[in-house]
């Protein structure tokens, strides 16, 4: 066999095995942002079978660019235990006790590595375009390659069956929008609909991101900015403690739901 054939065969075979093995999972996570990466790591570390579907080539969501492309972010002391779990370093901010700066590239890469090493599988360049909704129950995701989505190619998708779905799609809450507008699901919000993100109020947004991380319909959870958008929380900009704590809370709630 030629080396060219060895390489191509190995890639097709191992990818196919990985993909086949994750067409049915405990938890299907949409989006590879910081809250989702923490959730994926905690869930996988607790023994759940987890697949993450990320539209872009690189997971990490809004982490990489720091604040306005200055590639540093801020985390508060409530969340430094999560940074420690991933081996991410941070420095105190002079005159602001309990707040730390960290390199956003280190954070993004460590979150991804931590999730994958704990056993979560990340499928990048795959977009979630719909949910499975059968007999009143959310049963998984409908996926397609991002280039297919971007080019508007008329190609049918494939599906991933899961016990729980976690919407980690950030500001647009894409899965919750599908749930409301396509499946006509009444979410666990005051109106049953998506309340919409409010403008910036850092401390309120940080707290509400964690509070709003919950199950919004049986088997359907939201974390990070998606949760805040669903429940009408404020935005907070480049402080990330709330995102990390949201991911940890989402994993805890889902594990309870799975009986793990
Ligand atoms: O927005 P994002 O980083 O998620 P997050 O965990 O974190 C928010 C912060 O980055 C920042 C902030 C912090 O203060 O406000 O915004 O809530 O990442 C969301 C990821 O989901 C992917 C998207 O490409 C991004 O990487 N995504 C969104 N919709 C889909 C998707 C979809 N339909 N299918 C697959 N991936």
PDB file of N, CA, C and O in Angstrom, residues 177-239:
ATOM      1  N   UNK A 177     -34.209  29.164  19.546  1.00  0.00           N
ATOM      2  CA  UNK A 177     -35.035  29.772  18.491  1.00  0.00           C
ATOM      3  C   UNK A 177     -35.722  28.707  17.652  1.00  0.00           C
ATOM      4  O   UNK A 177     -36.901  28.840  17.321  1.00  0.00           O
ATOM      5  N   UNK A 178     -34.982  27.653  17.315  1.00  0.00           N
ATOM      6  CA  UNK A 178     -35.600  26.547  16.563  1.00  0.00           C
ATOM      7  C   UNK A 178     -36.710  25.908  17.384  1.00  0.00           C
ATOM      8  O   UNK A 178     -37.779  25.582  16.857  1.00  0.00           O
ATOM      9  N   UNK A 179     -36.441  25.738  18.687  1.00  0.00           N
ATOM     10  CA  UNK A 179     -37.422  25.095  19.569  1.00  0.00           C
ATOM     11  C   UNK A 179     -38.719  25.903  19.597  1.00  0.00           C
ATOM     12  O   UNK A 179     -39.815  25.352  19.480  1.00  0.00           O
ATOM     13  N   UNK A 180     -38.577  27.222  19.721  1.00  0.00           N
ATOM     14  CA  UNK A 180     -39.765  28.081  19.824  1.00  0.00           C
ATOM     15  C   UNK A 180     -40.459  28.221  18.461  1.00  0.00           C
ATOM     16  O   UNK A 180     -41.675  28.040  18.358  1.00  0.00           O
ATOM     17  N   UNK A 181     -39.673  28.529  17.434  1.00  0.00           N
ATOM     18  CA  UNK A 181     -40.283  28.920  16.162  1.00  0.00           C
ATOM     19  C   UNK A 181     -40.655  27.750  15.258  1.00  0.00           C
ATOM     20  O   UNK A 181     -41.571  27.857  14.453  1.00  0.00           O
ATOM     21  N   UNK A 182     -39.921  26.642  15.401  1.00  0.00           N
ATOM     22  CA  UNK A 182     -40.204  25.507  14.514  1.00  0.00           C
ATOM     23  C   UNK A 182     -40.960  24.396  15.215  1.00  0.00           C
ATOM     24  O   UNK A 182     -41.886  23.819  14.659  1.00  0.00           O
ATOM     25  N   UNK A 183     -40.540  24.107  16.462  1.00  0.00           N
ATOM     26  CA  UNK A 183     -41.208  23.018  17.200  1.00  0.00           C
ATOM     27  C   UNK A 183     -42.373  23.562  18.028  1.00  0.00           C
ATOM     28  O   UNK A 183     -43.131  22.791  18.601  1.00  0.00           O
ATOM     29  N   UNK A 184     -42.491  24.900  18.103  1.00  0.00           N
ATOM     30  CA  UNK A 184     -43.550  25.554  18.893  1.00  0.00           C
ATOM     31  C   UNK A 184     -43.547  25.093  20.350  1.00  0.00           C
ATOM     32  O   UNK A 184     -44.591  24.882  20.966  1.00  0.00           O
ATOM     33  N   UNK A 185     -42.355  24.952  20.854  1.00  0.00           N
ATOM     34  CA  UNK A 185     -42.161  24.576  22.255  1.00  0.00           C
ATOM     35  C   UNK A 185     -42.363  25.827  23.118  1.00  0.00           C
ATOM     36  O   UNK A 185     -41.898  26.912  22.767  1.00  0.00           O
ATOM     37  N   UNK A 186     -43.063  25.680  24.243  1.00  0.00           N
ATOM     38  CA  UNK A 186     -43.147  26.768  25.234  1.00  0.00           C
ATOM     39  C   UNK A 186     -41.993  26.567  26.216  1.00  0.00           C
ATOM     40  O   UNK A 186     -41.939  25.568  26.932  1.00  0.00           O
ATOM     41  N   UNK A 187     -41.047  27.506  26.196  1.00  0.00           N
ATOM     42  CA  UNK A 187     -39.879  27.384  27.069  1.00  0.00           C
ATOM     43  C   UNK A 187     -40.251  27.739  28.503  1.00  0.00           C
ATOM     44  O   UNK A 187     -41.260  28.423  28.750  1.00  0.00           O
ATOM     45  N   UNK A 188     -39.403  27.341  29.417  1.00  0.00           N
ATOM     46  CA  UNK A 188     -39.597  27.662  30.837  1.00  0.00           C
ATOM     47  C   UNK A 188     -39.155  29.107  31.111  1.00  0.00           C
ATOM     48  O   UNK A 188     -38.185  29.355  31.836  1.00  0.00           O
ATOM     49  N   UNK A 189     -39.848  30.068  30.468  1.00  0.00           N
ATOM     50  CA  UNK A 189     -39.618  31.506  30.686  1.00  0.00           C
ATOM     51  C   UNK A 189     -40.992  32.127  30.988  1.00  0.00           C
ATOM     52  O   UNK A 189     -42.018  31.485  30.738  1.00  0.00           O
ATOM     53  N   UNK A 190     -41.037  33.368  31.484  1.00  0.00           N
ATOM     54  CA  UNK A 190     -42.344  33.955  31.822  1.00  0.00           C
ATOM     55  C   UNK A 190     -43.327  33.972  30.653  1.00  0.00           C
ATOM     56  O   UNK A 190     -44.542  33.866  30.862  1.00  0.00           O
ATOM     57  N   UNK A 191     -42.837  34.093  29.416  1.00  0.00           N
ATOM     58  CA  UNK A 191     -43.760  34.143  28.270  1.00  0.00           C
ATOM     59  C   UNK A 191     -43.786  32.848  27.459  1.00  0.00           C
ATOM     60  O   UNK A 191     -44.584  32.710  26.532  1.00  0.00           O
ATOM     61  N   UNK A 192     -42.870  31.940  27.797  1.00  0.00           N
ATOM     62  CA  UNK A 192     -42.714  30.730  26.974  1.00  0.00           C
ATOM     63  C   UNK A 192     -41.848  30.980  25.764  1.00  0.00           C
ATOM     64  O   UNK A 192     -41.492  30.062  25.030  1.00  0.00           O
ATOM     65  N   UNK A 193     -41.502  32.282  25.541  1.00  0.00           N
ATOM     66  CA  UNK A 193     -40.701  32.631  24.361  1.00  0.00           C
ATOM     67  C   UNK A 193     -39.305  33.080  24.814  1.00  0.00           C
ATOM     68  O   UNK A 193     -39.006  33.110  26.007  1.00  0.00           O
ATOM     69  N   UNK A 194     -38.496  33.523  23.857  1.00  0.00           N
ATOM     70  CA  UNK A 194     -37.159  34.049  24.175  1.00  0.00           C
ATOM     71  C   UNK A 194     -37.307  35.522  24.534  1.00  0.00           C
ATOM     72  O   UNK A 194     -37.862  36.302  23.753  1.00  0.00           O
ATOM     73  N   UNK A 195     -36.816  35.913  25.718  1.00  0.00           N
ATOM     74  CA  UNK A 195     -37.045  37.289  26.175  1.00  0.00           C
ATOM     75  C   UNK A 195     -36.093  38.286  25.519  1.00  0.00           C
ATOM     76  O   UNK A 195     -36.422  39.465  25.389  1.00  0.00           O
ATOM     77  N   UNK A 196     -34.907  37.835  25.118  1.00  0.00           N
ATOM     78  CA  UNK A 196     -33.967  38.724  24.410  1.00  0.00           C
ATOM     79  C   UNK A 196     -32.961  39.385  25.338  1.00  0.00           C
ATOM     80  O   UNK A 196     -33.330  39.884  26.402  1.00  0.00           O
ATOM     81  N   UNK A 197     -31.717  39.399  24.848  1.00  0.00           N
ATOM     82  CA  UNK A 197     -30.614  39.957  25.647  1.00  0.00           C
ATOM     83  C   UNK A 197     -30.771  41.459  25.852  1.00  0.00           C
ATOM     84  O   UNK A 197     -31.194  42.173  24.951  1.00  0.00           O
ATOM     85  N   UNK A 198     -30.423  41.925  27.063  1.00  0.00           N
ATOM     86  CA  UNK A 198     -30.444  43.361  27.351  1.00  0.00           C
ATOM     87  C   UNK A 198     -29.049  43.955  27.159  1.00  0.00           C
ATOM     88  O   UNK A 198     -28.082  43.209  26.991  1.00  0.00           O
ATOM     89  N   UNK A 199     -28.904  45.303  27.210  1.00  0.00           N
ATOM     90  CA  UNK A 199     -27.579  45.897  26.986  1.00  0.00           C
ATOM     91  C   UNK A 199     -26.589  45.576  28.100  1.00  0.00           C
ATOM     92  O   UNK A 199     -26.858  44.746  28.955  1.00  0.00           O
ATOM     93  N   UNK A 200     -25.450  46.266  28.096  1.00  0.00           N
ATOM     94  CA  UNK A 200     -24.391  45.869  29.029  1.00  0.00           C
ATOM     95  C   UNK A 200     -24.631  46.371  30.452  1.00  0.00           C
ATOM     96  O   UNK A 200     -24.960  47.536  30.668  1.00  0.00           O
ATOM     97  N   UNK A 201     -24.469  45.429  31.404  1.00  0.00           N
ATOM     98  CA  UNK A 201     -24.458  45.716  32.836  1.00  0.00           C
ATOM     99  C   UNK A 201     -23.642  44.567  33.424  1.00  0.00           C
ATOM    100  O   UNK A 201     -24.175  43.489  33.667  1.00  0.00           O
ATOM    101  N   UNK A 202     -22.341  44.817  33.617  1.00  0.00           N
ATOM    102  CA  UNK A 202     -21.397  43.719  33.812  1.00  0.00           C
ATOM    103  C   UNK A 202     -21.774  42.810  34.977  1.00  0.00           C
ATOM    104  O   UNK A 202     -21.908  41.595  34.819  1.00  0.00           O
ATOM    105  N   UNK A 203     -21.953  43.386  36.186  1.00  0.00           N
ATOM    106  CA  UNK A 203     -22.153  42.490  37.333  1.00  0.00           C
ATOM    107  C   UNK A 203     -23.491  41.756  37.269  1.00  0.00           C
ATOM    108  O   UNK A 203     -23.589  40.575  37.617  1.00  0.00           O
ATOM    109  N   UNK A 204     -24.523  42.465  36.794  1.00  0.00           N
ATOM    110  CA  UNK A 204     -25.819  41.806  36.654  1.00  0.00           C
ATOM    111  C   UNK A 204     -25.730  40.671  35.629  1.00  0.00           C
ATOM    112  O   UNK A 204     -26.227  39.564  35.855  1.00  0.00           O
ATOM    113  N   UNK A 205     -25.083  40.957  34.499  1.00  0.00           N
ATOM    114  CA  UNK A 205     -24.954  39.951  33.431  1.00  0.00           C
ATOM    115  C   UNK A 205     -24.184  38.736  33.900  1.00  0.00           C
ATOM    116  O   UNK A 205     -24.539  37.598  33.581  1.00  0.00           O
ATOM    117  N   UNK A 206     -23.121  38.964  34.660  1.00  0.00           N
ATOM    118  CA  UNK A 206     -22.319  37.845  35.153  1.00  0.00           C
ATOM    119  C   UNK A 206     -23.163  36.927  36.041  1.00  0.00           C
ATOM    120  O   UNK A 206     -23.130  35.708  35.901  1.00  0.00           O
ATOM    121  N   UNK A 207     -23.916  37.542  36.960  1.00  0.00           N
ATOM    122  CA  UNK A 207     -24.725  36.733  37.889  1.00  0.00           C
ATOM    123  C   UNK A 207     -25.859  36.028  37.139  1.00  0.00           C
ATOM    124  O   UNK A 207     -26.124  34.840  37.359  1.00  0.00           O
ATOM    125  N   UNK A 208     -26.519  36.768  36.227  1.00  0.00           N
ATOM    126  CA  UNK A 208     -27.695  36.168  35.579  1.00  0.00           C
ATOM    127  C   UNK A 208     -27.310  35.068  34.594  1.00  0.00           C
ATOM    128  O   UNK A 208     -28.098  34.154  34.362  1.00  0.00           O
ATOM    129  N   UNK A 209     -26.097  35.135  34.046  1.00  0.00           N
ATOM    130  CA  UNK A 209     -25.674  34.049  33.139  1.00  0.00           C
ATOM    131  C   UNK A 209     -25.711  32.712  33.867  1.00  0.00           C
ATOM    132  O   UNK A 209     -26.151  31.697  33.316  1.00  0.00           O
ATOM    133  N   UNK A 210     -25.273  32.732  35.105  1.00  0.00           N
ATOM    134  CA  UNK A 210     -25.280  31.482  35.884  1.00  0.00           C
ATOM    135  C   UNK A 210     -26.722  31.137  36.288  1.00  0.00           C
ATOM    136  O   UNK A 210     -27.170  30.002  36.109  1.00  0.00           O
ATOM    137  N   UNK A 211     -27.462  32.128  36.802  1.00  0.00           N
ATOM    138  CA  UNK A 211     -28.862  31.871  37.199  1.00  0.00           C
ATOM    139  C   UNK A 211     -29.686  31.332  36.029  1.00  0.00           C
ATOM    140  O   UNK A 211     -30.524  30.454  36.198  1.00  0.00           O
ATOM    141  N   UNK A 212     -29.486  31.911  34.853  1.00  0.00           N
ATOM    142  CA  UNK A 212     -30.317  31.550  33.698  1.00  0.00           C
ATOM    143  C   UNK A 212     -29.925  30.235  33.032  1.00  0.00           C
ATOM    144  O   UNK A 212     -30.561  29.800  32.070  1.00  0.00           O
ATOM    145  N   UNK A 213     -28.851  29.648  33.516  1.00  0.00           N
ATOM    146  CA  UNK A 213     -28.426  28.340  32.998  1.00  0.00           C
ATOM    147  C   UNK A 213     -29.345  27.286  33.595  1.00  0.00           C
ATOM    148  O   UNK A 213     -29.324  27.034  34.795  1.00  0.00           O
ATOM    149  N   UNK A 214     -30.206  26.721  32.764  1.00  0.00           N
ATOM    150  CA  UNK A 214     -31.194  25.772  33.281  1.00  0.00           C
ATOM    151  C   UNK A 214     -31.802  24.932  32.163  1.00  0.00           C
ATOM    152  O   UNK A 214     -31.507  25.138  30.980  1.00  0.00           O
ATOM    153  N   UNK A 215     -32.687  24.042  32.584  1.00  0.00           N
ATOM    154  CA  UNK A 215     -33.447  23.233  31.625  1.00  0.00           C
ATOM    155  C   UNK A 215     -34.652  24.081  31.215  1.00  0.00           C
ATOM    156  O   UNK A 215     -35.448  24.481  32.063  1.00  0.00           O
ATOM    157  N   UNK A 216     -34.797  24.366  29.905  1.00  0.00           N
ATOM    158  CA  UNK A 216     -35.891  25.228  29.448  1.00  0.00           C
ATOM    159  C   UNK A 216     -37.067  24.428  28.893  1.00  0.00           C
ATOM    160  O   UNK A 216     -38.146  24.969  28.669  1.00  0.00           O
ATOM    161  N   UNK A 217     -36.845  23.152  28.675  1.00  0.00           N
ATOM    162  CA  UNK A 217     -37.880  22.231  28.213  1.00  0.00           C
ATOM    163  C   UNK A 217     -37.282  20.863  28.520  1.00  0.00           C
ATOM    164  O   UNK A 217     -36.058  20.731  28.500  1.00  0.00           O
ATOM    165  N   UNK A 218     -38.093  19.857  28.826  1.00  0.00           N
ATOM    166  CA  UNK A 218     -37.478  18.580  29.180  1.00  0.00           C
ATOM    167  C   UNK A 218     -36.392  18.138  28.189  1.00  0.00           C
ATOM    168  O   UNK A 218     -36.638  18.018  26.987  1.00  0.00           O
ATOM    169  N   UNK A 219     -35.205  17.968  28.724  1.00  0.00           N
ATOM    170  CA  UNK A 219     -34.069  17.520  27.902  1.00  0.00           C
ATOM    171  C   UNK A 219     -33.369  18.617  27.130  1.00  0.00           C
ATOM    172  O   UNK A 219     -32.401  18.346  26.417  1.00  0.00           O
ATOM    173  N   UNK A 220     -33.841  19.860  27.247  1.00  0.00           N
ATOM    174  CA  UNK A 220     -33.252  20.967  26.475  1.00  0.00           C
ATOM    175  C   UNK A 220     -32.735  22.040  27.427  1.00  0.00           C
ATOM    176  O   UNK A 220     -33.515  22.699  28.125  1.00  0.00           O
ATOM    177  N   UNK A 221     -31.417  22.218  27.436  1.00  0.00           N
ATOM    178  CA  UNK A 221     -30.758  23.128  28.371  1.00  0.00           C
ATOM    179  C   UNK A 221     -30.061  24.245  27.586  1.00  0.00           C
ATOM    180  O   UNK A 221     -29.731  24.080  26.420  1.00  0.00           O
ATOM    181  N   UNK A 222     -29.824  25.371  28.279  1.00  0.00           N
ATOM    182  CA  UNK A 222     -29.020  26.445  27.667  1.00  0.00           C
ATOM    183  C   UNK A 222     -27.959  26.898  28.655  1.00  0.00           C
ATOM    184  O   UNK A 222     -28.185  26.906  29.872  1.00  0.00           O
ATOM    185  N   UNK A 223     -26.798  27.280  28.125  1.00  0.00           N
ATOM    186  CA  UNK A 223     -25.716  27.805  28.965  1.00  0.00           C
ATOM    187  C   UNK A 223     -25.163  29.081  28.311  1.00  0.00           C
ATOM    188  O   UNK A 223     -25.500  29.419  27.179  1.00  0.00           O
ATOM    189  N   UNK A 224     -24.320  29.793  29.050  1.00  0.00           N
ATOM    190  CA  UNK A 224     -23.615  30.959  28.526  1.00  0.00           C
ATOM    191  C   UNK A 224     -24.549  32.056  28.054  1.00  0.00           C
ATOM    192  O   UNK A 224     -25.644  32.254  28.585  1.00  0.00           O
ATOM    193  N   UNK A 225     -24.115  32.773  27.029  1.00  0.00           N
ATOM    194  CA  UNK A 225     -24.912  33.901  26.531  1.00  0.00           C
ATOM    195  C   UNK A 225     -26.243  33.447  25.945  1.00  0.00           C
ATOM    196  O   UNK A 225     -27.192  34.222  25.897  1.00  0.00           O
ATOM    197  N   UNK A 226     -26.314  32.199  25.518  1.00  0.00           N
ATOM    198  CA  UNK A 226     -27.601  31.707  25.019  1.00  0.00           C
ATOM    199  C   UNK A 226     -28.634  31.728  26.139  1.00  0.00           C
ATOM    200  O   UNK A 226     -29.769  32.194  25.948  1.00  0.00           O
ATOM    201  N   UNK A 227     -28.230  31.245  27.331  1.00  0.00           N
ATOM    202  CA  UNK A 227     -29.153  31.234  28.475  1.00  0.00           C
ATOM    203  C   UNK A 227     -29.562  32.663  28.828  1.00  0.00           C
ATOM    204  O   UNK A 227     -30.732  32.945  29.117  1.00  0.00           O
ATOM    205  N   UNK A 228     -28.591  33.567  28.787  1.00  0.00           N
ATOM    206  CA  UNK A 228     -28.892  34.956  29.138  1.00  0.00           C
ATOM    207  C   UNK A 228     -29.851  35.599  28.137  1.00  0.00           C
ATOM    208  O   UNK A 228     -30.725  36.384  28.495  1.00  0.00           O
ATOM    209  N   UNK A 229     -29.683  35.258  26.877  1.00  0.00           N
ATOM    210  CA  UNK A 229     -30.580  35.783  25.845  1.00  0.00           C
ATOM    211  C   UNK A 229     -31.992  35.222  26.020  1.00  0.00           C
ATOM    212  O   UNK A 229     -32.980  35.958  25.923  1.00  0.00           O
ATOM    213  N   UNK A 230     -32.078  33.933  26.311  1.00  0.00           N
ATOM    214  CA  UNK A 230     -33.399  33.305  26.479  1.00  0.00           C
ATOM    215  C   UNK A 230     -34.155  33.980  27.613  1.00  0.00           C
ATOM    216  O   UNK A 230     -35.338  34.298  27.501  1.00  0.00           O
ATOM    217  N   UNK A 231     -33.455  34.270  28.713  1.00  0.00           N
ATOM    218  CA  UNK A 231     -34.136  34.762  29.907  1.00  0.00           C
ATOM    219  C   UNK A 231     -34.041  36.287  30.048  1.00  0.00           C
ATOM    220  O   UNK A 231     -34.457  36.843  31.063  1.00  0.00           O
ATOM    221  N   UNK A 232     -33.520  36.973  29.017  1.00  0.00           N
ATOM    222  CA  UNK A 232     -33.505  38.440  29.054  1.00  0.00           C
ATOM    223  C   UNK A 232     -32.494  39.023  30.022  1.00  0.00           C
ATOM    224  O   UNK A 232     -32.759  40.041  30.661  1.00  0.00           O
ATOM    225  N   UNK A 233     -31.325  38.400  30.143  1.00  0.00           N
ATOM    226  CA  UNK A 233     -30.267  38.939  30.999  1.00  0.00           C
ATOM    227  C   UNK A 233     -29.453  40.020  30.296  1.00  0.00           C
ATOM    228  O   UNK A 233     -29.572  40.208  29.084  1.00  0.00           O
ATOM    229  N   UNK A 234     -28.619  40.710  31.077  1.00  0.00           N
ATOM    230  CA  UNK A 234     -27.750  41.757  30.519  1.00  0.00           C
ATOM    231  C   UNK A 234     -26.469  41.144  29.964  1.00  0.00           C
ATOM    232  O   UNK A 234     -26.035  40.091  30.418  1.00  0.00           O
ATOM    233  N   UNK A 235     -25.834  41.816  29.008  1.00  0.00           N
ATOM    234  CA  UNK A 235     -24.539  41.363  28.492  1.00  0.00           C
ATOM    235  C   UNK A 235     -23.422  41.879  29.388  1.00  0.00           C
ATOM    236  O   UNK A 235     -23.641  42.810  30.180  1.00  0.00           O
ATOM    237  N   UNK A 236     -22.242  41.272  29.244  1.00  0.00           N
ATOM    238  CA  UNK A 236     -21.162  41.637  30.166  1.00  0.00           C
ATOM    239  C   UNK A 236     -19.802  41.855  29.517  1.00  0.00           C
ATOM    240  O   UNK A 236     -18.859  42.247  30.202  1.00  0.00           O
ATOM    241  N   UNK A 237     -19.656  41.625  28.216  1.00  0.00           N
ATOM    242  CA  UNK A 237     -18.356  41.884  27.585  1.00  0.00           C
ATOM    243  C   UNK A 237     -17.278  40.914  28.040  1.00  0.00           C
ATOM    244  O   UNK A 237     -17.577  39.798  28.450  1.00  0.00           O
ATOM    245  N   UNK A 238     -16.001  41.353  27.984  1.00  0.00           N
ATOM    246  CA  UNK A 238     -14.887  40.383  28.082  1.00  0.00           C
ATOM    247  C   UNK A 238     -14.515  39.941  29.499  1.00  0.00           C
ATOM    248  O   UNK A 238     -13.349  39.785  29.826  1.00  0.00           O
ATOM    249  N   UNK A 239     -15.525  39.735  30.347  1.00  0.00           N
ATOM    250  CA  UNK A 239     -15.283  39.072  31.634  1.00  0.00           C
ATOM    251  C   UNK A 239     -15.924  37.690  31.518  1.00  0.00           C
ATOM    252  O   UNK A 239     -17.059  37.568  31.048  1.00  0.00           O
TER     253      UNK A 239
END
